Coordinates of C-alpha atoms in Angstrom, one line a residue:
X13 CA -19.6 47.8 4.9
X14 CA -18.8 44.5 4.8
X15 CA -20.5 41.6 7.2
X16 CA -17.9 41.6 10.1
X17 CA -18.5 45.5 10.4
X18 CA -22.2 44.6 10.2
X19 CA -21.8 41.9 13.0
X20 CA -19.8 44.5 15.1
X21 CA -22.6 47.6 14.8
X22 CA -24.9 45.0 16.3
X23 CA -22.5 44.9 19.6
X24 CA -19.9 44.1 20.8
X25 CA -20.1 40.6 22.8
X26 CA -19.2 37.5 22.2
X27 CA -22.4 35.5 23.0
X28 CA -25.8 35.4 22.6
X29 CA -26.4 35.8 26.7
X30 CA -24.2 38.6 27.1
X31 CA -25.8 40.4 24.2
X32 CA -29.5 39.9 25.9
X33 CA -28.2 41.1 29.1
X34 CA -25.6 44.0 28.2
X35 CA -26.5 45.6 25.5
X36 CA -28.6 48.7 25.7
X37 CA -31.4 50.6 23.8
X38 CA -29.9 52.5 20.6
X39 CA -32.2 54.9 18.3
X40 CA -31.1 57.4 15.8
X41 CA -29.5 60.5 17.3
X42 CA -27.2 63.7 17.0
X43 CA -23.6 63.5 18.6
X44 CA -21.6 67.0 18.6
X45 CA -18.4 66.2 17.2
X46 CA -17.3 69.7 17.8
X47 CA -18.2 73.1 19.6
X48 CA -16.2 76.1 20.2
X49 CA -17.2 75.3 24.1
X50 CA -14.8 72.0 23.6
X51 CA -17.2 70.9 27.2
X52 CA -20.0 70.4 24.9
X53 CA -18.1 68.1 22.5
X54 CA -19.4 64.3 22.9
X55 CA -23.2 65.7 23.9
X56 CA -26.1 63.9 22.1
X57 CA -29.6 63.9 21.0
X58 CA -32.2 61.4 20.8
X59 CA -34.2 62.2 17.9
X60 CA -38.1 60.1 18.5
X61 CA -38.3 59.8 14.6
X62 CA -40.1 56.6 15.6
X63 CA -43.2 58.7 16.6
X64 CA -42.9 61.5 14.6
X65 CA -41.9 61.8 10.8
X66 CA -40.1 64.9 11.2
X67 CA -38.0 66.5 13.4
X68 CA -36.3 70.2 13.3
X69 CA -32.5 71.2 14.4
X70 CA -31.7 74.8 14.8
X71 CA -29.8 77.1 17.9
X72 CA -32.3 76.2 20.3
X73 CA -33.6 72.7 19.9
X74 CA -32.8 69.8 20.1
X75 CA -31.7 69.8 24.1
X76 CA -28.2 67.5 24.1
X77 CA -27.4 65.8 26.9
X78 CA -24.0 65.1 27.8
X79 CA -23.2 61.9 29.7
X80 CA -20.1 63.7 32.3
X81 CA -22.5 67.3 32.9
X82 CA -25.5 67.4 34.8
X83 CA -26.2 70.3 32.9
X84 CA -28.7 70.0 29.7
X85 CA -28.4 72.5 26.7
X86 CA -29.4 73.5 23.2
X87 CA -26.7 74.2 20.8
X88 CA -27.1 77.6 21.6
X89 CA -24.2 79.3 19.4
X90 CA -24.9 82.3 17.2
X91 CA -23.6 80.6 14.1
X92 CA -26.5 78.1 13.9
X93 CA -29.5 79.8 12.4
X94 CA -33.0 79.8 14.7
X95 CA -34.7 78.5 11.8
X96 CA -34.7 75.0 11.6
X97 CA -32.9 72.1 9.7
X98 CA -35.7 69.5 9.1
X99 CA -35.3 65.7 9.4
X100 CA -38.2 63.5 7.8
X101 CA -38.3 59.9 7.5
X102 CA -38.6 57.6 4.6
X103 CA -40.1 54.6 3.9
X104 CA -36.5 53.1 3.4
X105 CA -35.4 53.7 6.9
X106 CA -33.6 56.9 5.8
X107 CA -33.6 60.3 6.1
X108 CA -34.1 63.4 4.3
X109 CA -33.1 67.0 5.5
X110 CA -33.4 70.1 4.3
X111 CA -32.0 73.3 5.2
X112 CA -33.5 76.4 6.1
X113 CA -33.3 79.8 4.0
X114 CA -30.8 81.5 5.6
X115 CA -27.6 82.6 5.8
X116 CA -25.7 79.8 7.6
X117 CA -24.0 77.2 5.7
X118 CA -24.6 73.4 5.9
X119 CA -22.4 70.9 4.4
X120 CA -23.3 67.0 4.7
X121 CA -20.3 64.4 4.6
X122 CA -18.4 67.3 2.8
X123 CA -20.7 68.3 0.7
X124 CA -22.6 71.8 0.3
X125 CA -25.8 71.3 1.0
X126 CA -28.5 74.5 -0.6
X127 CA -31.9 72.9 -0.2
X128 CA -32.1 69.5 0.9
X129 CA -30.2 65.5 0.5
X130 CA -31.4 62.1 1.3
X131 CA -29.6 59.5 3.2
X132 CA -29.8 55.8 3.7
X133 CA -30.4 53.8 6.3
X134 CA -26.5 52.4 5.3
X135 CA -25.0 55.7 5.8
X136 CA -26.9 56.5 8.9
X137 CA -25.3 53.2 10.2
X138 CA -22.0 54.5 9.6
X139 CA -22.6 58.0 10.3
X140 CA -23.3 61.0 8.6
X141 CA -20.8 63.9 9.3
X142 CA -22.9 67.5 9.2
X143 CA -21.3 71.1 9.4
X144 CA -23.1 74.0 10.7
X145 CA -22.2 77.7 10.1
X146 CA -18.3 76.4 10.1
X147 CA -18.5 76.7 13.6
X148 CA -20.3 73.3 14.9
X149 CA -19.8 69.9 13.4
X150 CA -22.5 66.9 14.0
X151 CA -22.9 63.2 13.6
X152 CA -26.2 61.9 12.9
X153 CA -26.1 57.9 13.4
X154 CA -27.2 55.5 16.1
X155 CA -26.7 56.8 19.5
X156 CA -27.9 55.4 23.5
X157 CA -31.4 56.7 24.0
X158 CA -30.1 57.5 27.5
X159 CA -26.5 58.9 28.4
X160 CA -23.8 56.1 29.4
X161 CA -23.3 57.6 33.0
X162 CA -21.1 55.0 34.1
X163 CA -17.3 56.2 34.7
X164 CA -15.2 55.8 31.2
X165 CA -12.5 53.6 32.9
X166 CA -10.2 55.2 30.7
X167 CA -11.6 54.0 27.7
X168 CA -12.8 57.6 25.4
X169 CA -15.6 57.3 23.3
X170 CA -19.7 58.4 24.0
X171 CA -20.7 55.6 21.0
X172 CA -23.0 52.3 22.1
X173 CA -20.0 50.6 20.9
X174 CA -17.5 51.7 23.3
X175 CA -21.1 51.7 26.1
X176 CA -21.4 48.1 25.4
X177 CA -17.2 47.5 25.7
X178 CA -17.0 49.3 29.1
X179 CA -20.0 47.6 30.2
X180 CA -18.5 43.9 29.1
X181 CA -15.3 44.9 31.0
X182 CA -16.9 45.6 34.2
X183 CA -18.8 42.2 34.0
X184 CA -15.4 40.3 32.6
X185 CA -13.4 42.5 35.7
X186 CA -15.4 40.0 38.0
X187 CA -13.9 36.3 36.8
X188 CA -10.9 35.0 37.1
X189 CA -11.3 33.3 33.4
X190 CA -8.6 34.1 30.5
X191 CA -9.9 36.7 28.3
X192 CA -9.0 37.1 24.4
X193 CA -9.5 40.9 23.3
X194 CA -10.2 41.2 19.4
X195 CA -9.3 43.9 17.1
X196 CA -7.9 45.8 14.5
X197 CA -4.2 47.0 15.0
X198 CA -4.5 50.7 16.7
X199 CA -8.2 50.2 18.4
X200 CA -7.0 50.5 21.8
X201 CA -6.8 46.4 22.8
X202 CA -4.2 47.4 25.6
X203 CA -6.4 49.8 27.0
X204 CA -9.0 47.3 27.3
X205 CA -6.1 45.0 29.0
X206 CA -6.0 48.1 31.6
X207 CA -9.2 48.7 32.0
X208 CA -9.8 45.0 32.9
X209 CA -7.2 44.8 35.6
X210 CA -8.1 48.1 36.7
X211 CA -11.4 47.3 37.4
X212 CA -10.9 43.9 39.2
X213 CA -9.8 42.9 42.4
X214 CA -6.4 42.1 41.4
X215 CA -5.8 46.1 40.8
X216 CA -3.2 46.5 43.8
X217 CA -0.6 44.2 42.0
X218 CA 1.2 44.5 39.2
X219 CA -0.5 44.4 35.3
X220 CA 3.1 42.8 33.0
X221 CA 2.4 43.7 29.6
X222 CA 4.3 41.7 26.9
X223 CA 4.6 42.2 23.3
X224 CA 4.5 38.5 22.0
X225 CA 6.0 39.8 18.6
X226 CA 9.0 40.7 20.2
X227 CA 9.9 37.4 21.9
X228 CA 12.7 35.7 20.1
X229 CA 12.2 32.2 19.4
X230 CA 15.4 31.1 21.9
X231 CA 14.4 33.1 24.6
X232 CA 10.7 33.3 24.3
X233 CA 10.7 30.7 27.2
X234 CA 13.0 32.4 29.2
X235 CA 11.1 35.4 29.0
X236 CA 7.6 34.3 30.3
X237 CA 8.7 31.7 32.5
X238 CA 12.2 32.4 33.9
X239 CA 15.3 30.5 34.0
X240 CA 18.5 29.3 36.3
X241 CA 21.6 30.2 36.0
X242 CA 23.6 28.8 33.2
X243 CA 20.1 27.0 31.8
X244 CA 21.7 28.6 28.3
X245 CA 24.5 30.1 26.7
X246 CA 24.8 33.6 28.4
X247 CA 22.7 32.7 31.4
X248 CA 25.0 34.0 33.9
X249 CA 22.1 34.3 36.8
X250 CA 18.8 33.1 37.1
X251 CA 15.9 35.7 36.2
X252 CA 12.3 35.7 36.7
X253 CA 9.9 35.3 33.8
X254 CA 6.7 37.6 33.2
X255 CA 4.4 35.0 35.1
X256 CA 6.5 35.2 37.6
X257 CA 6.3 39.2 37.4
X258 CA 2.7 38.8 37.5
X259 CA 1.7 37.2 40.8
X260 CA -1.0 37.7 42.0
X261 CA -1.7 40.4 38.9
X262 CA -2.7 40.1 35.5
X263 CA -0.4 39.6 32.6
X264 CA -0.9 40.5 29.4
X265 CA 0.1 39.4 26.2
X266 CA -0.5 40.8 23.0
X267 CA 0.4 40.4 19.8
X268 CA -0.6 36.3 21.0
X269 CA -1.2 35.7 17.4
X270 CA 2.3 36.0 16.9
X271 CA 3.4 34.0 19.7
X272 CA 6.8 31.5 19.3
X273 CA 5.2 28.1 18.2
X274 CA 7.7 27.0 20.8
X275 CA 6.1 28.3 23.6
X276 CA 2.4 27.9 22.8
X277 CA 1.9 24.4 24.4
X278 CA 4.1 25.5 27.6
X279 CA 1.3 28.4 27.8
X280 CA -1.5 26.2 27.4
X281 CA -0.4 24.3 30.2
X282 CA 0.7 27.4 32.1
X283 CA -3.4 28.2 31.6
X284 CA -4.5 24.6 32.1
X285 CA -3.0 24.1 35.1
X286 CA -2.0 27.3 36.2
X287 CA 1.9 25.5 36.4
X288 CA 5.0 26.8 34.6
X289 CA 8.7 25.4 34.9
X290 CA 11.5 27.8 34.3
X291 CA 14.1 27.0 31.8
X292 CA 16.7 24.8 32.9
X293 CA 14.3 23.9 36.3
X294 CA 13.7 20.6 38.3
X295 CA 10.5 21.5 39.2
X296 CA 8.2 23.1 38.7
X297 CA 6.0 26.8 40.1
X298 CA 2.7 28.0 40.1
X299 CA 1.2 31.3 38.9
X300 CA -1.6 33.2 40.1
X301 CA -1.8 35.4 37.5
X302 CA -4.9 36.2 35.3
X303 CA -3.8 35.8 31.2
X304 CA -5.5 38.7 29.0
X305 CA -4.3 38.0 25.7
X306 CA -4.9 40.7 22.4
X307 CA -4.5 39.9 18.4
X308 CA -5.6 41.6 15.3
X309 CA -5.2 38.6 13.4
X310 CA -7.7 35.6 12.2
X311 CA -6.5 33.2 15.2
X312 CA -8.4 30.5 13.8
X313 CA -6.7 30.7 10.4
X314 CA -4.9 27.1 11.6
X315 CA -1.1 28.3 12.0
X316 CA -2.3 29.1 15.9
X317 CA -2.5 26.2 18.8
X318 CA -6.1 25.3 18.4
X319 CA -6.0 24.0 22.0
X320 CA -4.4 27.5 23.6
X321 CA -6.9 29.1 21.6
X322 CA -9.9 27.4 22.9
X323 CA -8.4 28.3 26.4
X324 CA -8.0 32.1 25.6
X325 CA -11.6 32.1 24.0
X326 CA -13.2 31.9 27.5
X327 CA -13.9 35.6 27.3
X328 CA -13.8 37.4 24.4
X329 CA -13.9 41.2 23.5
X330 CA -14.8 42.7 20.2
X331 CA -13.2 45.8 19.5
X332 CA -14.8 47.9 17.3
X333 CA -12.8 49.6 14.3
X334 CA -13.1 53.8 14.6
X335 CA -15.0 53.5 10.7
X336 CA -17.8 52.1 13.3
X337 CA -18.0 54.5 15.9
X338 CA -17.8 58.1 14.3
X339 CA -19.6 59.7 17.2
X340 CA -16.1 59.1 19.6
X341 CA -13.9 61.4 16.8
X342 CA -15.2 64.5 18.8
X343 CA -14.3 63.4 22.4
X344 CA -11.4 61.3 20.9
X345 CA -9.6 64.6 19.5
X346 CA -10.4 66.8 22.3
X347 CA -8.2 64.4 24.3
X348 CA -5.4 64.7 22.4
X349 CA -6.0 68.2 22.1
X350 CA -5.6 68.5 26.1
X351 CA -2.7 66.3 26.3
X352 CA -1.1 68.5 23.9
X353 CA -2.2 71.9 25.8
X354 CA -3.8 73.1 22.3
X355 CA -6.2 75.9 23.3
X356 CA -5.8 77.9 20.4
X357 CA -8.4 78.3 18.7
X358 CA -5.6 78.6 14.9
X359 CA -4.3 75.3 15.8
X360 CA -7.6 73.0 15.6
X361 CA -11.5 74.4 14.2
X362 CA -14.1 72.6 13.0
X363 CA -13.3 72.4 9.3
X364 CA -10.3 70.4 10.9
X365 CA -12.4 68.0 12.8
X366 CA -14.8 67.3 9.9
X367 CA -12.0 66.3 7.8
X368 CA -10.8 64.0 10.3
X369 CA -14.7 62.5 10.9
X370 CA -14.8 61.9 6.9
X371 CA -11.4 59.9 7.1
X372 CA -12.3 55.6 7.6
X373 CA -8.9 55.3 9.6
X374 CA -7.3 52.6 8.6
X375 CA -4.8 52.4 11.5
X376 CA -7.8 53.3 13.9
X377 CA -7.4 55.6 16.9
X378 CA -3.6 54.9 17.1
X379 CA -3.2 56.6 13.6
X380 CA -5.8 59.5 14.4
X381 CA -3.8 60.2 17.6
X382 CA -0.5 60.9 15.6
X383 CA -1.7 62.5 12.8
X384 CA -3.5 65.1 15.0
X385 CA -0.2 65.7 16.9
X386 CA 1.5 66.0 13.2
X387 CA -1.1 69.0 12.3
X388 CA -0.2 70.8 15.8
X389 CA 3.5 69.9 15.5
X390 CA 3.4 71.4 12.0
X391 CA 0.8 74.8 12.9
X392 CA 3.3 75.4 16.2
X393 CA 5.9 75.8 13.8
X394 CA 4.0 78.5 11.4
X395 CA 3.8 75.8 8.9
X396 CA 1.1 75.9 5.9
X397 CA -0.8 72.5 6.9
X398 CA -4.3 70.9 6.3
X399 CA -6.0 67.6 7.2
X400 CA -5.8 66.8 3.8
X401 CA -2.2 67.4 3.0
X402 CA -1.3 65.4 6.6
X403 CA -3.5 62.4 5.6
X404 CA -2.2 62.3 2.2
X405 CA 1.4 62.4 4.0
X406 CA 0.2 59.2 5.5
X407 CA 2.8 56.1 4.5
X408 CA 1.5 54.1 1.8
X409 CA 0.2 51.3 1.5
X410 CA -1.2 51.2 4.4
X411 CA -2.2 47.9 6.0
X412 CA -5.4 46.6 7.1
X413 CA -5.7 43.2 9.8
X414 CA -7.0 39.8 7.8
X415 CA -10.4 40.7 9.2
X416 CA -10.9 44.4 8.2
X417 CA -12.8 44.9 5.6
X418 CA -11.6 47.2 2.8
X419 CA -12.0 51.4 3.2
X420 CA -13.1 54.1 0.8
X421 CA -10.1 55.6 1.7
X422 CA -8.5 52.9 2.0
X423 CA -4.9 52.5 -0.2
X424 CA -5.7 50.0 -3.1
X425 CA -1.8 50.3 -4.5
X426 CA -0.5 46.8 -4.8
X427 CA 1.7 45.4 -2.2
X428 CA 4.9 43.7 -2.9
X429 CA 4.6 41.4 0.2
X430 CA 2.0 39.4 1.8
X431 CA 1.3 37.6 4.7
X432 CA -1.7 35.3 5.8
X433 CA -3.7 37.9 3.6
X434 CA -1.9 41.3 4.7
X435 CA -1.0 43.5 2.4
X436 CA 2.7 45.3 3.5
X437 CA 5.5 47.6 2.2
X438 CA 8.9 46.4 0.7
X439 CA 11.2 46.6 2.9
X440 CA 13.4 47.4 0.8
X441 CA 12.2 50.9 0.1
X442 CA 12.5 51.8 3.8
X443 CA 16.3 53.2 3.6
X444 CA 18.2 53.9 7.6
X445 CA 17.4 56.9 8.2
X446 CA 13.7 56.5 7.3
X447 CA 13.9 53.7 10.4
X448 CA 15.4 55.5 13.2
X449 CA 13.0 58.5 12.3
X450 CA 10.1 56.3 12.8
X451 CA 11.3 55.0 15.8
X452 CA 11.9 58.4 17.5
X453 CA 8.6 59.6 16.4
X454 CA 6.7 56.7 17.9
X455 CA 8.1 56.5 21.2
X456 CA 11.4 53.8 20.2
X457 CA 7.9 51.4 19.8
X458 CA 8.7 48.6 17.2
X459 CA 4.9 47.6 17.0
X460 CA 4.0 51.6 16.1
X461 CA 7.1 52.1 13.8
X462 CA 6.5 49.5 11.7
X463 CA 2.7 50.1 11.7
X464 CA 3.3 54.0 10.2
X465 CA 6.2 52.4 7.9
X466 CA 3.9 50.0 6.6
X467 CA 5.8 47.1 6.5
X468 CA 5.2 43.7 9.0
X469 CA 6.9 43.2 11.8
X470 CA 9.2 40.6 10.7
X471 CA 10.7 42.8 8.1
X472 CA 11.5 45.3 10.3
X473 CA 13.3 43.4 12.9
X474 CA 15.7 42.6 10.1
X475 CA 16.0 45.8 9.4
X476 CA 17.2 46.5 13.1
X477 CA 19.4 43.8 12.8
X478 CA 21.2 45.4 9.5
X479 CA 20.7 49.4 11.2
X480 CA 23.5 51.7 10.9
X481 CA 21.4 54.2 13.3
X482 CA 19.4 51.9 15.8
X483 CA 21.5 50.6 18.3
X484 CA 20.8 46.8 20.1
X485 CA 21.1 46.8 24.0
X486 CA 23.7 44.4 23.7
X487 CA 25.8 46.5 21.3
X488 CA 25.6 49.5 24.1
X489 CA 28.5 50.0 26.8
X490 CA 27.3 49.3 30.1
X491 CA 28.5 52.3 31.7
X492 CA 26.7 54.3 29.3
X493 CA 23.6 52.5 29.7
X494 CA 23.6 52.5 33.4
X495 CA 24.9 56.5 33.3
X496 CA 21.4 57.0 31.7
X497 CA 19.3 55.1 33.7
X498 CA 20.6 56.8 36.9
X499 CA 19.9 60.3 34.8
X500 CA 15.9 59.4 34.3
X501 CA 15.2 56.4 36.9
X502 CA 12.5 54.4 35.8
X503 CA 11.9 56.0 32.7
X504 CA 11.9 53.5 29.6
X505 CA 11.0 55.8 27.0
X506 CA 13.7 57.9 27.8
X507 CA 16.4 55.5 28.4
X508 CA 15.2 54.3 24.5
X509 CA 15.5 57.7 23.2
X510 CA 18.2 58.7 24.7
X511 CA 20.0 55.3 23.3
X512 CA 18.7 54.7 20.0
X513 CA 17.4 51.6 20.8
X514 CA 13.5 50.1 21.0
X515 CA 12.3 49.8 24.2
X516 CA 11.2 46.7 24.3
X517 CA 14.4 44.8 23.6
X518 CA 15.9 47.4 26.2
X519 CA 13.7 46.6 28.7
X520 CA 14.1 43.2 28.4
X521 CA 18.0 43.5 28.3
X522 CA 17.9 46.1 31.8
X523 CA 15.7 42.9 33.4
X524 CA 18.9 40.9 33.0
X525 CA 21.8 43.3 34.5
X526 CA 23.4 42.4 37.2
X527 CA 22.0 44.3 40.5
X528 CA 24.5 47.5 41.3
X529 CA 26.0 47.1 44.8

C-alpha cells in the first residue's frame, strides 16, 4: 500500500478540523460480504480484541448488526460449524486464527485454511477476505464500532470510508463554497456531485452535469457560458450556456482537470465574481449557481490554472479507491444484483463474491459494476463463465490515475503511450468495430468506453473522428434525428443508441436545434 492509500485509510477529509470533528470511532471488526439471506449482506461485528486476546466466530456468535435493520443476529446458517473459529492477538497488531475440527471449510484470501494462519496488521488494513462452508463470505478489517444509521444518500458502501464521505457531504451540503471532489476514475465522484446537491437547499432546481473532457476547445466557451446569435461561424441563434442552465442549481463539472486552457481564467472569474459574459455579448450576467468540480488527476502537477485551482480547493472530497474499502464489495454487488433482477441463486454464490473481494479493482466500482453484469449477461445465456475467466477478459493494460498507487493485480505490460504519468493503450490496436462495441456496451459514454478500451481520451476522440460505425450528430439527417426523439422523449441514452452516436456530443448538438413549431 503505498502512502496516498495510507493517508486515505486514515479518512477522508481534507483538513485537520474536519478530521477532529467528523470522523468516527473505528476498531477491528467482521463485515458479511455475503449470505444466502442477501438482507444480511453489509452486517458487522465489533470484535473488543482490545480487552480480550481472543475472540471465537462460529453459527451463533458473534451478534452482527446491520446498520438499515433493527433486527440483531448471529450468522445463524447451517453451513458454519457451532464450534468456533478463534481470533488471538499478537504482539504485532495482527491476528492469528485457527479453525475448528470440523467439517466445514475455511479458506482465507483464497487460500485453504486446515489449522490455523497469521495476519498482519497491513493486511488487516486492507482487508482480509474469509470463506465459510462455501456458503458465507467475511471481511475481517477495520469497521465503525457503532452502525452508520444515517440515510446512505445514495452513496452504497457500510465501510468508515464511505461513513466519513456521507458524513463530509452533509456538512459541505450546508455552504454555498465551490467544492473539488478527488478520486480515482470509476469511484463514484458524480455521485458524490448528487448527493451534494441532493442534500442542500438548492435540491428543487436543476443539478447540469458537464463532462469537461468533452468540450472542444472552440466551443468550450459557448458551452458554459452561452452565446448570441452569429457570435461564430454556425451561430445561427443565441443559446444558453450550462451556468446559465444552472440557476439557482448546482453545476457540475468533471473531468475539470481536463478543462480547455481557454476557458479556465473565464471560470475563475465566473467563481470570483460569480459574473460570466456569453460569447459574442456586451455585457455581461450573473450566476447563482454552486460549482462542484471532480478530477482523477494530480491538479497541482502545474499544466492546471493555479489560481482556479485555489478557488475549487475551498472544499475538498477524498474519494477512497474500492482496494480501500473491501467491506462495501458485499452491499456493492447486491445492488447490482437487484438492478439486474438476479435472484437465482446459479447466477451469483459466494465463491463468486470472494473472487470479486480478492480483485484490487483497478477501474474501481465503475469496473466491478460491469464486470458483474458481464458474468450474469454470460450465465443468462447458458454460457460456461467464472470470475476468473471475466477478469482475465478485462482490456489490457489497464490504466491507473497519476495518484494511484500500483495493484497486485494490477497490469504491469508496458504501455506504448503516456501522458502526465498514465500508462494507456495504442490506439492503434483498437480497430472500428472494437469502438462502436464499446460504446454500445457502455451506454454511447465516451468517458466509460475509453476507460474499458484502455486508451486516453484524446485518442479516442480521434478515433470518432476517423469511425466508419460511430456517427457525429452533425453527420445525422435531421428528420431522422427528430423522428427518434419524438419515439423516446427525453430519453438520451436511447436517442445515442438508437443513432450510433455518444451522448454527450448528442446532447450537446439537440441543445442547439431549432425549437419545432
Amino acid at each position: 500500500m503505498s502512502a496516498h492509500d495510507h493517508a486515505l485509510t486514515d479518512d477522508t477529509l481534507s483538513a485537520p478540523a474536519h478530521r477532529r470533528r467528523l470522523a468516527k470511532q473505528t476498531c477491528l471488526g467482521l463485515t458479511i460480504l455475503w449470505h444466502p439471506d442477501r438482507h444480511r449482506i453489509g452486517a458487522q461485528a465489533a470484535l473488543p480484541l482490545d480487552t480480550n486476546t481472543e475472540f471465537t466466530v462460529n453459527r451463533l456468535a458473534p451478534i452482527f448488526h446491520a446498520a438499515n435493520r433493527q433486527q440483531s443476529e448471529p450468522l445463524a446458517h447451517r453451513s458454519v460449524s457451532r464450534q468456533p473459529l478463534l481470533f488471538h492477538t499478537q504482539r504485532d497488531g495482527g491476528v492469528r486464527i485457527t479453525v475448528p475440527d470440523s467439517r466445514m471449510l475455511v479458506r482465507v484470501q483464497g487460500r485453504m485454511i486446515n489449522h490455523q494462519i497469521d495476519l498482519d496488521a497491513a493486511a488487516l488494513t486492507q482487508g482480509v477476505v474469509i470463506e465459510l462452508g462455501e456458503q458465507l463470505v467475511l471481511c475481517l478489517g477495520t469497521i465503525l464500532c457503532i452502525p452508520d444509521r444515517e440515510p446512505d444518500l445514495g452513496l452504497i458502501g457500510v465501510s468508515h470510508l464511505m461513513s466519513n464521505i456521507r458524513s463530509l457531504v452533509r456538512q459541505m451540503a450546508r455552504s454555498e463554497l465551490p467544492v473539488l471532489v478527488l478520486g480515482e476514475s470509476g469511484t463514484g465522484k458524480e455521485l458524490i456531485a448528487r448527493a451534494l446537491h441532493a442534500s442542500s437547499q438548492r435540491h428543487a432546481h436543476a443539478l447540469v452535469s458537464v463532462n469537461m473532457a468533452a468540450l472542444s476547445e472552440q466551443l468550450a466557451a459557448a458551452d458554459l457560458f452561452g452565446a448570441i446569435k452569429g457570435a461564430y461561424t454556425g451561430a445561427t441563434q443565441g443559446r444558453r450556456g450550462f451556468f446559465a442552465e444552472a440557476q439557482g442549481g448546482s453545476l457540475f463539472l468533471d473531468e475539470i482537470g481536463d478543462a480547455p486552457a481557454l476557458v479556465q481564467p473565464m471560470l475563475l472569474r465566473a467563481l470570483e465574481t460569480g459574473e460570466y459574459r456569453p460569447v459574442g455579448a456586451s455585457r455581461s450576467e450573473h450566476s447563482t449557481a454552486r460549482v462542484i468540480a471532480a478530477t482523477d488527476r494530480a491538479l497541482a502537477d502545474g499544466s492546471f490554472n493555479v489560481p482556479l485551482l485555489r478557488r475549487l480547493e475551498a472544499l475538498v472530497i477524498q474519494v477512497p479507491p474500492l482496494r480501500l474499502r473491501r467491506e462495501d464489495l458485499g452491499v456493492l454487488v447486491r445492488h447490482v444484483l437487484e438492478q439486474e433482477n438476479a435472484v437465482e441463486p446459479s447466477l451469483f454464490d459466494a465463491r463468486d463474491l470472494a473472487a470479486l473481494a480478492l480483485f484490487d479493482w483497478p477501474g474501481n466500482v465503475r469496473q466491478l459494476v460491469h464486470v458483474v453484469r458481464r458474468l450474469l449477461l454470460a450465465r443468462r445465456s447458458q454460457m460456461p463463465v467464472t470470475v476468473a475467466s471475466v477478469l482475465a477478459d478485462l482490456p489490457k493494460p489497464q490504466r491507473l490515475s497519476a495518484t494511484a498507487a500500483p495493484t497486485p493485480h494490477a497490469v504491469n505490460e508496458p504501455a506504448v503511450e503516456s501522458t502526465k504519468g498514465r500508462s494507456y493503450r495504442d490506439p492503434r490496436s483498437v480497430d472500428d468495430a472494437a469502438l462502436c462495441a464499446s460504446l454500445a456496451a457502455c451506454g454511447w459514454c465516451v468517458r466509460d468506453a475509453a476507460e474499458q478500451l484502455g486508451v486516453s481520451r484524446t485518442s479516442f476522440y480521434a478515433l470518432l473522428q476517423k469511425s466508419k460505425l460511430v456517427r457525429q450528430p452533425a453527420q445525422i439527417p435531421t428528420d431522422e434525428l427528430r423522428a427518434v426523439m419524438r419515439q423516446f422523449p427525453d430519453q438520451l441514452d436511447a436517442w445515442a443508441a438508437a443513432l450510433k452516436t455518444p451522448k454527450e456530443s448528442l446532447r450537446r448538438f439537440v441543445q442547439q436545434l431549432p425549437r419545432e413549431h
